[in-house]
XYZ file of C-alpha atoms in Angstrom:
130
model
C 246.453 29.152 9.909
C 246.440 29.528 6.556
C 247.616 26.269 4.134
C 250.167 26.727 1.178
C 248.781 25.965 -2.195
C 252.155 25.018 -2.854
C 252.611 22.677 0.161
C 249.363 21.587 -0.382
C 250.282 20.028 -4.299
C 253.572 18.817 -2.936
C 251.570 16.822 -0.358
C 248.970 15.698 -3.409
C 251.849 14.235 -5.187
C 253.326 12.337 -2.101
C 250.010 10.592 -1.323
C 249.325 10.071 -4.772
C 252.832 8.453 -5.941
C 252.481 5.493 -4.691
C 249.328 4.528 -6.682
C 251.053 6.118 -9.883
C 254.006 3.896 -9.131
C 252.318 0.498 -9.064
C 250.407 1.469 -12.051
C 253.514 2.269 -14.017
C 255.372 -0.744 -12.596
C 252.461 -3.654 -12.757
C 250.114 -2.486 -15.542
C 251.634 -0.107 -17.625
C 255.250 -1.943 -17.726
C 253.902 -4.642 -18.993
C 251.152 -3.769 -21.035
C 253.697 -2.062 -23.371
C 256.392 -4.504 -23.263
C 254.009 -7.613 -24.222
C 252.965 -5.301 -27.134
C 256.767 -4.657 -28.242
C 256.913 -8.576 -27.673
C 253.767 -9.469 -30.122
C 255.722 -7.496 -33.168
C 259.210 -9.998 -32.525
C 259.358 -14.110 -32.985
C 259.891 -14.009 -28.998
C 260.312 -17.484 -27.313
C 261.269 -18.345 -23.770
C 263.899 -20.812 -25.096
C 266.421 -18.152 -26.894
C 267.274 -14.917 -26.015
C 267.563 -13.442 -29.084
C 264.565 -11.137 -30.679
C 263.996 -10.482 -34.499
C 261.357 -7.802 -35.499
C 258.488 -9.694 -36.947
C 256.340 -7.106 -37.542
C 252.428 -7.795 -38.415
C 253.209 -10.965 -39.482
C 252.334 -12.626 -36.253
C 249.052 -10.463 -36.023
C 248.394 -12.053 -39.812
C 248.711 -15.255 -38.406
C 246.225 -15.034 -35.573
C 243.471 -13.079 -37.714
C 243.959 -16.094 -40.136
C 243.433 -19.166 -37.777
C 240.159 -20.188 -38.173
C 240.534 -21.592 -33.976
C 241.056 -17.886 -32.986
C 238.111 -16.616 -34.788
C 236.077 -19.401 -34.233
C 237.110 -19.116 -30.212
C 236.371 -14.595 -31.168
C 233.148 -15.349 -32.101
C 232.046 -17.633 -29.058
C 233.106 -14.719 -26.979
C 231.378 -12.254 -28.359
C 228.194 -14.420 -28.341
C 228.583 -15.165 -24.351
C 229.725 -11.695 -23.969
C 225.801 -10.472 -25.768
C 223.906 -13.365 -24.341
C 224.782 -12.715 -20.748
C 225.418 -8.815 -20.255
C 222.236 -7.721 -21.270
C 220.730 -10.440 -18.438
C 222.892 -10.392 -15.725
C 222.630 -6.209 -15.886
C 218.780 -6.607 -15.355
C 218.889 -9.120 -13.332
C 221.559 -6.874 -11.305
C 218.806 -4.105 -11.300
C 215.873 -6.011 -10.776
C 217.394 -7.537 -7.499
C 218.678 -3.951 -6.542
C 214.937 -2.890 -6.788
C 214.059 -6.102 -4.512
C 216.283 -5.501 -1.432
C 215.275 -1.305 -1.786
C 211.714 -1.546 -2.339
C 209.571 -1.351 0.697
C 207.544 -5.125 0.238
C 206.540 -7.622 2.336
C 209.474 -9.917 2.634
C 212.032 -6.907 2.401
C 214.138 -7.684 4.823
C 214.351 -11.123 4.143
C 215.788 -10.498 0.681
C 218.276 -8.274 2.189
C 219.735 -11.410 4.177
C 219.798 -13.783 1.488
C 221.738 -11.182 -0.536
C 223.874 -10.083 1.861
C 224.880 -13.481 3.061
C 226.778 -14.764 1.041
C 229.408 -11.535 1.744
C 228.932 -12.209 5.892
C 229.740 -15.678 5.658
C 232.670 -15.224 3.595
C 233.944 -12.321 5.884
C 233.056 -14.768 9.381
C 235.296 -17.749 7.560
C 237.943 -15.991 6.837
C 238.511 -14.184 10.297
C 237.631 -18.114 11.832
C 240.811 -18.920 9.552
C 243.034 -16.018 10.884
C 241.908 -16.584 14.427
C 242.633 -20.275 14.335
C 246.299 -19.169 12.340
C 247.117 -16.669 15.257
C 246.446 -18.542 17.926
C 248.984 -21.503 17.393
């Protein structure tokens, strides 16, 4: 039997719509509405919003704190990707590589994940069975 093209799509879209939906609802939705929010004097206390424009923007770029807390960022963020990506790939290399102690590095770095799964489903079991 042949399928529809058209059917087919519809189905696409059905599958598919609930993804789009939490995306629009949880990370879009709020993405834009806290940047409508940084342009107005917003404050939990009062309801009421006046348009502040950059002004608030102005404010943070000028606080020596924020660019003082920027700049430690950006430091950590240079100092540790570089490292953590090699050491990433370097331990990658380990566990593939076909040396001695192969498969013991393979335990030790898949471990941590099997431990962490067997805990959890100790937890559940023990919840389920009162």
């Amino acid at each position: 039997m042949k399928s529809n093209g058209l059917h087919q799509k519809g189905t696409t879209y059905i599958f598919i719509s609930p993804w789009v939906l939490t995306l629009l609802i949880f990370w879009l939705f709020p993405l834009f509405y806290s940047l409508y929010l940084s342009f107005t004097d917003y404050s939990l206390g009062t309801q009421a919003l006046n348009f502040r424009g950059l002004s608030n923007y102005m404010n943070l770029f000028s606080d020596p704190q924020f660019l003082a807390s920027l700049k430690n960022t950006l430091v950590f963020v240079i100092g540790t990707i570089p490292f953590t990506t090699v050491f990433a790939l370097l331990l990658a290399l380990l566990v593939n590589r076909k040396i001695k102690f192969a498969t013991f590095f393979r335990s030790a770095y898949f471990l941590p994940s099997l431990v962490a799964l067997v805990v959890m489903a100790l937890v559940f079991t023990s919840l389920y069975q009162k």
